[in-house]
Amino acid sequence: MKSFQLANESCPNKFILPESKRPNLSEVESLDSIPIIDLSYCHDSSPLSLEVVHKISKACEEFGFFQIVNHGVPQQVCYKMMKAITDFYELPSEERESLYSTDHTKSVRLFNYYLKVEGGEKVKCWSECFAHPWYPNDDFISFLPEQIRTQYMEAFSEYAKEIGSLGSRLLGLISIGLGLEEDCLLKKLGEQPRQRAQSNFYPPCPDPELTMGLTEHTDLNALTVLLQSQVSGLQVNKNGKWISVPFIPNAFVINLADQIQVLSNGRYKSVFHRVVTNNLNQRLSMAMFFGPNPNMIIGPIQELIDEEHPPKYRKYCFSEFLKEFFNQEGTRTMLKEAFEISHDNK
Ligand code: OGA
Ligand code: NI
């Protein structure tokens, strides 16, 4: 899978986006950014801070994204995770080749995102992604290249444990923000929720104006906890403008995904985001996705529906949503819309 050129070579055609899909980097808003929320007072043992709940709720309504600091996950655990994915992508590409697959039913795979353009042609994103399960977390060890297996599993199992409890805590704070019981959203994910991990690798690109590391999309699960390396590239759409998400040491980027938008009946947003490339430095990120068990029924939560707020989405089984997601592979722009209820003719 030798797909990337050196930065001083020109960008191969298969990565070049049609003009209307290019990033227009000069138009990115650099003054605005997503909120940064300090969780110091929200660890398991601390009393609940209503101020934090309020800040998170506001961030969820206005941005669908925020960064958290003082979250309680030891720095060393994050460092080891980042080191493990760095080593994975620094292996000679032959060592990763056997993991590469375009078959999305494979639960462990290395793949490239792409954008389907007019005429059905696929334009590749300037990145490599490695996705694997999280629960149960020992299920994929034999797939890993031998040279990094032990180190990766050690780093991942510690990391997954920490992010698991951080995610539950965040879902609790988000539930309270919606005026619900603390365990409401977590319960909606069901037993054995769909938890997936995905590392993303963005090599330096000779022409960042022509390519995209990850084209614009919303995340399909409920919540994403993202650890990014020191190089920025992630951008979030706010009122039609792209804003950059800066790297902050020891922070996580949190974003709401499609299922929370549906569960909250549209009050909290799953917003479009994308990753742009740069021609100097490689960038890495580790995304941990929290989603419902595929058998769970998802729909606007009863307490959030009244005469003024009629349900915006129909109920569906999460497996149906996943099917729609894979049907839309390469476009991925009308996902939740497929489950919307039309109130036009009232
Ligand atoms: C994703 C994603 C952002 C990043 O994996 O869904 O949006 O910064 N990643 O890599
Ligand atoms: Ni995403």
Short mmCIF file of C-alpha atoms and ligand atoms in Angstrom, two decimals:
data_model
loop_
_atom_site.label_atom_id
_atom_site.label_comp_id
_atom_site.label_asym_id
_atom_site.label_seq_id
_atom_site.Cartn_x
_atom_site.Cartn_y
_atom_site.Cartn_z
CA MET A 1 0.00 0.00 0.00
CA LYS A 2 2.58 2.54 -1.04
CA SER A 3 0.20 5.38 -1.64
CA PHE A 4 1.97 8.51 -0.45
CA GLN A 5 4.69 10.41 -2.24
CA LEU A 6 7.45 12.38 -0.63
CA ALA A 7 6.55 15.97 0.15
CA ASN A 8 8.73 17.36 -2.63
CA GLU A 9 7.01 15.30 -5.29
CA SER A 10 3.76 16.40 -6.82
CA CYS A 11 0.42 15.22 -5.58
CA PRO A 12 -0.82 12.10 -7.45
CA ASN A 13 -4.13 12.48 -9.29
CA LYS A 14 -6.03 9.97 -7.20
CA PHE A 15 -5.82 12.38 -4.23
CA ILE A 16 -6.75 15.57 -6.09
CA LEU A 17 -10.23 16.84 -5.27
CA PRO A 18 -12.49 18.60 -7.76
CA GLU A 19 -12.34 22.36 -7.26
CA SER A 20 -15.62 22.65 -5.38
CA LYS A 21 -14.44 20.15 -2.75
CA ARG A 22 -11.04 21.69 -2.03
CA PRO A 23 -10.34 23.17 1.41
CA ASN A 24 -9.87 26.90 0.54
CA LEU A 25 -7.40 27.22 3.38
CA SER A 26 -7.22 31.01 3.26
CA GLU A 27 -10.87 31.21 4.25
CA VAL A 28 -10.49 29.33 7.51
CA GLU A 29 -11.54 31.36 10.53
CA SER A 30 -8.55 31.65 12.85
CA LEU A 31 -10.00 33.92 15.52
CA ASP A 32 -12.84 31.75 16.71
CA SER A 33 -12.38 28.38 18.38
CA ILE A 34 -14.30 25.68 20.19
CA PRO A 35 -14.79 26.02 23.98
CA ILE A 36 -12.19 24.67 26.41
CA ILE A 37 -13.74 23.19 29.53
CA ASP A 38 -11.88 22.47 32.75
CA LEU A 39 -13.13 19.26 34.35
CA SER A 40 -11.10 19.63 37.59
CA TYR A 41 -14.21 19.58 39.68
CA CYS A 42 -15.86 16.71 37.89
CA HIS A 43 -13.83 13.65 38.79
CA ASP A 44 -15.55 10.60 40.18
CA SER A 45 -14.97 11.65 43.76
CA SER A 46 -15.86 15.32 43.38
CA PRO A 47 -19.30 16.79 43.79
CA LEU A 48 -21.01 17.71 40.57
CA SER A 49 -20.30 21.18 39.31
CA LEU A 50 -23.37 22.78 37.78
CA GLU A 51 -21.16 25.36 36.18
CA VAL A 52 -19.36 22.64 34.23
CA VAL A 53 -22.68 21.03 33.25
CA HIS A 54 -23.85 24.38 31.97
CA LYS A 55 -20.66 25.01 29.97
CA ILE A 56 -20.83 21.58 28.37
CA SER A 57 -24.49 22.03 27.53
CA LYS A 58 -23.83 25.37 25.90
CA ALA A 59 -20.90 23.93 23.91
CA CYS A 60 -23.11 21.03 22.77
CA GLU A 61 -25.82 23.40 21.57
CA GLU A 62 -23.57 25.93 19.88
CA PHE A 63 -20.62 23.93 18.57
CA GLY A 64 -21.21 20.20 19.03
CA PHE A 65 -17.48 20.22 19.91
CA PHE A 66 -15.34 21.19 22.88
CA GLN A 67 -11.93 20.44 24.37
CA ILE A 68 -11.49 19.22 27.93
CA VAL A 69 -8.54 19.78 30.24
CA ASN A 70 -7.85 18.43 33.75
CA HIS A 71 -9.92 15.41 32.82
CA GLY A 72 -8.14 12.99 35.13
CA VAL A 73 -6.64 10.69 32.48
CA PRO A 74 -2.92 10.37 33.33
CA GLN A 75 -0.65 12.09 30.83
CA GLN A 76 1.55 9.01 30.66
CA VAL A 77 -1.35 6.84 29.46
CA CYS A 78 -2.02 9.24 26.57
CA TYR A 79 1.65 9.52 25.77
CA LYS A 80 2.02 5.74 25.55
CA MET A 81 -1.03 5.47 23.30
CA MET A 82 0.30 8.15 20.96
CA LYS A 83 3.71 6.43 20.91
CA ALA A 84 2.09 3.08 20.05
CA ILE A 85 0.19 4.49 17.07
CA THR A 86 3.26 6.45 15.93
CA ASP A 87 5.29 3.22 15.94
CA PHE A 88 2.49 1.43 14.09
CA TYR A 89 2.53 3.96 11.24
CA GLU A 90 6.30 4.11 11.20
CA LEU A 91 6.58 0.40 10.44
CA PRO A 92 7.57 -0.27 6.82
CA SER A 93 4.29 -0.24 4.89
CA GLU A 94 4.70 -3.95 3.98
CA GLU A 95 4.24 -4.78 7.65
CA ARG A 96 0.79 -3.21 7.65
CA GLU A 97 -0.25 -4.42 4.22
CA SER A 98 -2.09 -7.53 5.36
CA LEU A 99 -4.39 -5.34 7.49
CA TYR A 100 -5.47 -3.27 4.51
CA SER A 101 -9.05 -3.94 3.38
CA THR A 102 -11.90 -2.18 1.63
CA ASP A 103 -14.40 -4.56 3.27
CA HIS A 104 -16.17 -2.58 5.99
CA THR A 105 -17.58 -5.72 7.61
CA LYS A 106 -14.06 -6.53 8.83
CA SER A 107 -13.84 -5.37 12.40
CA VAL A 108 -10.06 -4.88 12.27
CA ARG A 109 -8.78 -3.09 9.21
CA LEU A 110 -6.52 -0.48 7.73
CA PHE A 111 -8.24 1.64 5.09
CA ASN A 112 -8.42 4.94 3.24
CA TYR A 113 -11.44 7.16 3.25
CA TYR A 114 -12.49 8.47 -0.11
CA LEU A 115 -14.93 10.90 -1.62
CA LYS A 116 -17.20 9.78 -4.42
CA VAL A 117 -17.23 12.53 -7.02
CA GLU A 118 -19.37 13.07 -10.09
CA GLY A 119 -19.28 10.10 -12.38
CA GLY A 120 -18.73 7.77 -9.41
CA GLU A 121 -14.97 8.22 -9.37
CA LYS A 122 -13.31 7.86 -5.97
CA VAL A 123 -10.84 10.47 -4.74
CA LYS A 124 -8.71 9.21 -1.87
CA CYS A 125 -8.17 11.14 1.35
CA TRP A 126 -4.59 11.96 2.28
CA SER A 127 -4.57 9.66 5.30
CA GLU A 128 -4.47 6.09 6.50
CA CYS A 129 -6.85 4.86 9.17
CA PHE A 130 -6.67 1.81 11.39
CA ALA A 131 -9.92 0.74 13.02
CA HIS A 132 -10.40 -1.99 15.56
CA PRO A 133 -12.81 -3.03 18.30
CA TRP A 134 -12.58 -1.90 21.83
CA TYR A 135 -15.05 -4.11 23.57
CA PRO A 136 -14.01 -6.81 24.25
CA ASN A 137 -10.56 -5.38 23.91
CA ASP A 138 -8.47 -8.52 23.50
CA ASP A 139 -10.21 -9.58 20.36
CA PHE A 140 -7.78 -8.11 17.82
CA ILE A 141 -4.31 -8.76 19.23
CA SER A 142 -3.46 -11.46 16.68
CA PHE A 143 -4.04 -9.00 13.82
CA LEU A 144 -1.36 -6.59 14.98
CA PRO A 145 2.10 -6.65 13.38
CA GLU A 146 4.31 -8.70 15.68
CA GLN A 147 6.96 -6.02 16.24
CA ILE A 148 4.54 -3.72 18.01
CA ARG A 149 1.96 -6.18 19.36
CA THR A 150 2.92 -6.23 23.03
CA GLN A 151 3.55 -2.51 23.27
CA TYR A 152 0.32 -1.65 21.44
CA MET A 153 -1.86 -3.92 23.57
CA GLU A 154 -0.36 -2.67 26.78
CA ALA A 155 -0.90 0.95 25.77
CA PHE A 156 -4.36 0.34 24.37
CA SER A 157 -5.77 -1.63 27.28
CA GLU A 158 -4.76 1.08 29.76
CA TYR A 159 -5.98 3.80 27.43
CA ALA A 160 -9.32 2.10 26.71
CA LYS A 161 -10.00 1.67 30.42
CA GLU A 162 -9.39 5.36 31.11
CA ILE A 163 -11.35 6.57 28.10
CA GLY A 164 -14.18 4.19 28.96
CA SER A 165 -14.72 5.82 32.31
CA LEU A 166 -14.13 9.33 30.94
CA GLY A 167 -16.76 8.69 28.27
CA SER A 168 -19.32 7.46 30.80
CA ARG A 169 -18.65 10.52 32.92
CA LEU A 170 -19.12 12.82 29.93
CA LEU A 171 -22.33 11.07 28.92
CA GLY A 172 -23.52 11.64 32.50
CA LEU A 173 -22.73 15.37 32.37
CA ILE A 174 -24.38 15.66 28.95
CA SER A 175 -27.50 13.85 30.21
CA ILE A 176 -27.79 16.22 33.18
CA GLY A 177 -27.35 19.14 30.80
CA LEU A 178 -30.38 17.92 28.89
CA GLY A 179 -32.37 17.81 32.14
CA LEU A 180 -32.30 14.00 32.23
CA GLU A 181 -31.18 11.44 34.80
CA GLU A 182 -27.38 11.12 34.85
CA ASP A 183 -27.42 7.56 33.47
CA CYS A 184 -29.99 8.23 30.75
CA LEU A 185 -27.71 8.44 27.68
CA LEU A 186 -25.50 5.61 28.86
CA LYS A 187 -28.58 3.39 29.20
CA LYS A 188 -29.64 4.31 25.68
CA LEU A 189 -26.40 2.77 24.39
CA GLY A 190 -27.46 -0.54 25.91
CA GLU A 191 -25.38 -3.38 27.24
CA GLN A 192 -22.15 -3.96 25.35
CA PRO A 193 -22.30 -0.65 23.50
CA ARG A 194 -20.56 -0.38 20.14
CA GLN A 195 -17.16 0.97 21.11
CA ARG A 196 -14.63 1.35 18.33
CA ALA A 197 -11.14 2.78 18.20
CA GLN A 198 -9.57 4.39 15.15
CA SER A 199 -6.15 5.90 14.69
CA ASN A 200 -5.67 8.33 11.83
CA PHE A 201 -2.34 9.12 10.17
CA TYR A 202 -1.89 12.19 7.98
CA PRO A 203 1.52 12.33 6.28
CA PRO A 204 2.86 15.68 5.05
CA CYS A 205 1.29 16.51 1.71
CA PRO A 206 2.98 18.32 -1.22
CA ASP A 207 -0.10 20.38 -1.97
CA PRO A 208 -2.54 20.88 0.90
CA GLU A 209 -4.82 23.08 -1.23
CA LEU A 210 -5.69 20.15 -3.47
CA THR A 211 -6.33 17.42 -0.93
CA MET A 212 -8.13 16.61 2.28
CA GLY A 213 -6.89 14.44 5.16
CA LEU A 214 -10.50 13.57 5.94
CA THR A 215 -13.38 15.05 3.96
CA GLU A 216 -16.23 16.74 5.79
CA HIS A 217 -18.42 14.38 7.77
CA THR A 218 -20.30 13.95 11.00
CA ASP A 219 -19.50 11.01 13.28
CA LEU A 220 -22.08 8.28 13.24
CA ASN A 221 -21.91 7.10 16.85
CA ALA A 222 -22.99 8.93 19.98
CA LEU A 223 -19.79 10.51 21.27
CA THR A 224 -16.15 10.75 20.15
CA VAL A 225 -13.12 11.29 22.38
CA LEU A 226 -10.14 12.35 20.27
CA LEU A 227 -6.48 12.61 21.18
CA GLN A 228 -4.50 14.62 18.66
CA SER A 229 -0.75 14.95 18.15
CA GLN A 230 0.86 18.39 18.25
CA VAL A 231 0.12 19.28 14.65
CA SER A 232 -3.24 20.89 14.00
CA GLY A 233 -5.46 20.07 11.03
CA LEU A 234 -8.90 19.36 12.46
CA GLN A 235 -11.53 21.97 11.55
CA VAL A 236 -15.13 22.30 12.65
CA ASN A 237 -17.95 23.93 10.75
CA LYS A 238 -19.75 26.72 12.55
CA ASN A 239 -22.47 28.60 10.69
CA GLY A 240 -20.99 27.68 7.35
CA LYS A 241 -17.41 28.72 8.28
CA TRP A 242 -14.52 26.40 9.07
CA ILE A 243 -12.74 26.99 12.36
CA SER A 244 -9.49 25.30 13.44
CA VAL A 245 -9.19 23.19 16.54
CA PRO A 246 -5.82 24.09 18.07
CA PHE A 247 -3.62 21.52 19.76
CA ILE A 248 -3.71 21.96 23.53
CA PRO A 249 -1.32 19.85 25.63
CA ASN A 250 -3.07 17.16 27.69
CA ALA A 251 -6.49 17.92 26.29
CA PHE A 252 -9.06 15.77 24.53
CA VAL A 253 -11.31 16.97 21.77
CA ILE A 254 -14.88 15.84 22.40
CA ASN A 255 -17.55 15.82 19.78
CA LEU A 256 -21.15 14.80 19.74
CA ALA A 257 -22.07 12.36 17.05
CA ASP A 258 -25.28 11.61 15.16
CA GLN A 259 -26.98 9.43 17.81
CA ILE A 260 -26.92 12.21 20.42
CA GLN A 261 -28.36 14.63 17.91
CA VAL A 262 -31.25 12.20 17.38
CA LEU A 263 -31.66 11.27 21.08
CA SER A 264 -31.69 14.95 22.07
CA ASN A 265 -34.24 15.60 19.31
CA GLY A 266 -31.89 18.02 17.58
CA ARG A 267 -31.07 20.12 20.62
CA TYR A 268 -27.44 19.02 20.64
CA LYS A 269 -25.67 19.01 17.33
CA SER A 270 -23.50 16.49 15.53
CA VAL A 271 -21.58 18.92 13.36
CA PHE A 272 -19.53 18.63 10.21
CA HIS A 273 -15.79 18.51 10.64
CA ARG A 274 -12.84 17.73 8.39
CA VAL A 275 -9.07 17.38 8.53
CA VAL A 276 -6.81 19.42 6.26
CA THR A 277 -3.24 18.50 5.40
CA ASN A 278 -0.01 20.47 5.61
CA ASN A 279 3.30 20.10 3.80
CA LEU A 280 5.64 20.09 6.78
CA ASN A 281 4.65 17.72 9.52
CA GLN A 282 2.87 14.43 9.89
CA ARG A 283 -0.19 14.41 12.11
CA LEU A 284 -1.71 11.59 14.15
CA SER A 285 -4.91 11.20 16.07
CA MET A 286 -6.64 8.51 18.07
CA ALA A 287 -10.44 8.55 18.03
CA MET A 288 -12.49 6.52 20.50
CA PHE A 289 -16.10 6.17 19.42
CA PHE A 290 -18.99 5.41 21.80
CA GLY A 291 -22.05 4.09 20.05
CA PRO A 292 -25.19 2.12 20.87
CA ASN A 293 -25.33 -1.65 20.73
CA PRO A 294 -26.55 -2.33 17.17
CA ASN A 295 -29.76 -3.88 18.57
CA MET A 296 -30.79 -0.77 20.49
CA ILE A 297 -33.75 1.30 19.36
CA ILE A 298 -32.76 4.96 18.96
CA GLY A 299 -35.11 7.90 18.68
CA PRO A 300 -35.78 11.23 20.40
CA ILE A 301 -35.95 10.74 24.19
CA GLN A 302 -39.54 10.94 25.44
CA GLU A 303 -38.83 13.63 28.06
CA LEU A 304 -37.52 15.94 25.33
CA ILE A 305 -40.65 15.79 23.24
CA ASP A 306 -43.65 18.04 23.77
CA GLU A 307 -46.05 20.08 21.69
CA GLU A 308 -43.45 22.73 21.02
CA HIS A 309 -40.79 20.13 20.26
CA PRO A 310 -42.38 17.39 18.16
CA PRO A 311 -40.08 14.48 17.30
CA LYS A 312 -37.72 15.37 14.48
CA TYR A 313 -36.63 11.79 13.87
CA ARG A 314 -38.38 8.47 13.64
CA LYS A 315 -37.31 5.57 15.82
CA TYR A 316 -34.93 3.08 14.27
CA CYS A 317 -32.77 0.17 15.24
CA PHE A 318 -29.13 1.30 15.34
CA SER A 319 -28.22 -1.51 12.92
CA GLU A 320 -30.48 0.22 10.37
CA PHE A 321 -28.51 3.43 10.82
CA LEU A 322 -25.25 1.55 10.34
CA LYS A 323 -26.61 0.07 7.12
CA GLU A 324 -27.49 3.55 5.85
CA PHE A 325 -24.01 4.72 6.82
CA PHE A 326 -22.33 2.07 4.71
CA ASN A 327 -24.75 2.69 1.83
CA GLN A 328 -23.62 6.30 1.85
CA GLU A 329 -19.92 5.45 1.95
CA GLY A 330 -17.95 8.02 -0.01
CA THR A 331 -20.62 10.72 0.39
CA ARG A 332 -21.78 10.53 3.99
CA THR A 333 -23.59 13.81 4.05
CA MET A 334 -27.28 12.92 4.50
CA LEU A 335 -27.13 10.41 7.29
CA LYS A 336 -29.50 11.58 10.02
CA GLU A 337 -31.64 13.17 7.35
CA ALA A 338 -32.63 9.70 6.21
CA PHE A 339 -34.44 9.28 9.55
CA GLU A 340 -36.05 12.71 9.75
CA ILE A 341 -39.78 13.15 10.14
CA SER A 342 -41.23 15.80 7.89
CA HIS A 343 -43.55 18.30 9.63
CA ASP A 344 -44.05 20.39 6.49
CA ASN A 345 -47.72 19.81 5.91
CA LYS A 346 -49.02 20.82 9.33
C1 OGA B 1 -12.70 10.95 12.81
C2 OGA B 1 -12.19 12.34 12.84
C3 OGA B 1 -10.39 13.85 13.33
C4 OGA B 1 -8.91 13.90 13.43
O1 OGA B 1 -11.87 10.02 12.96
O2 OGA B 1 -13.92 10.78 12.66
O3 OGA B 1 -12.96 13.23 12.60
O4 OGA B 1 -8.43 14.92 13.89
N1 OGA B 1 -10.89 12.54 13.15
O5 OGA B 1 -8.24 12.94 13.04
NI NI B 2 -14.96 12.55 12.71
#
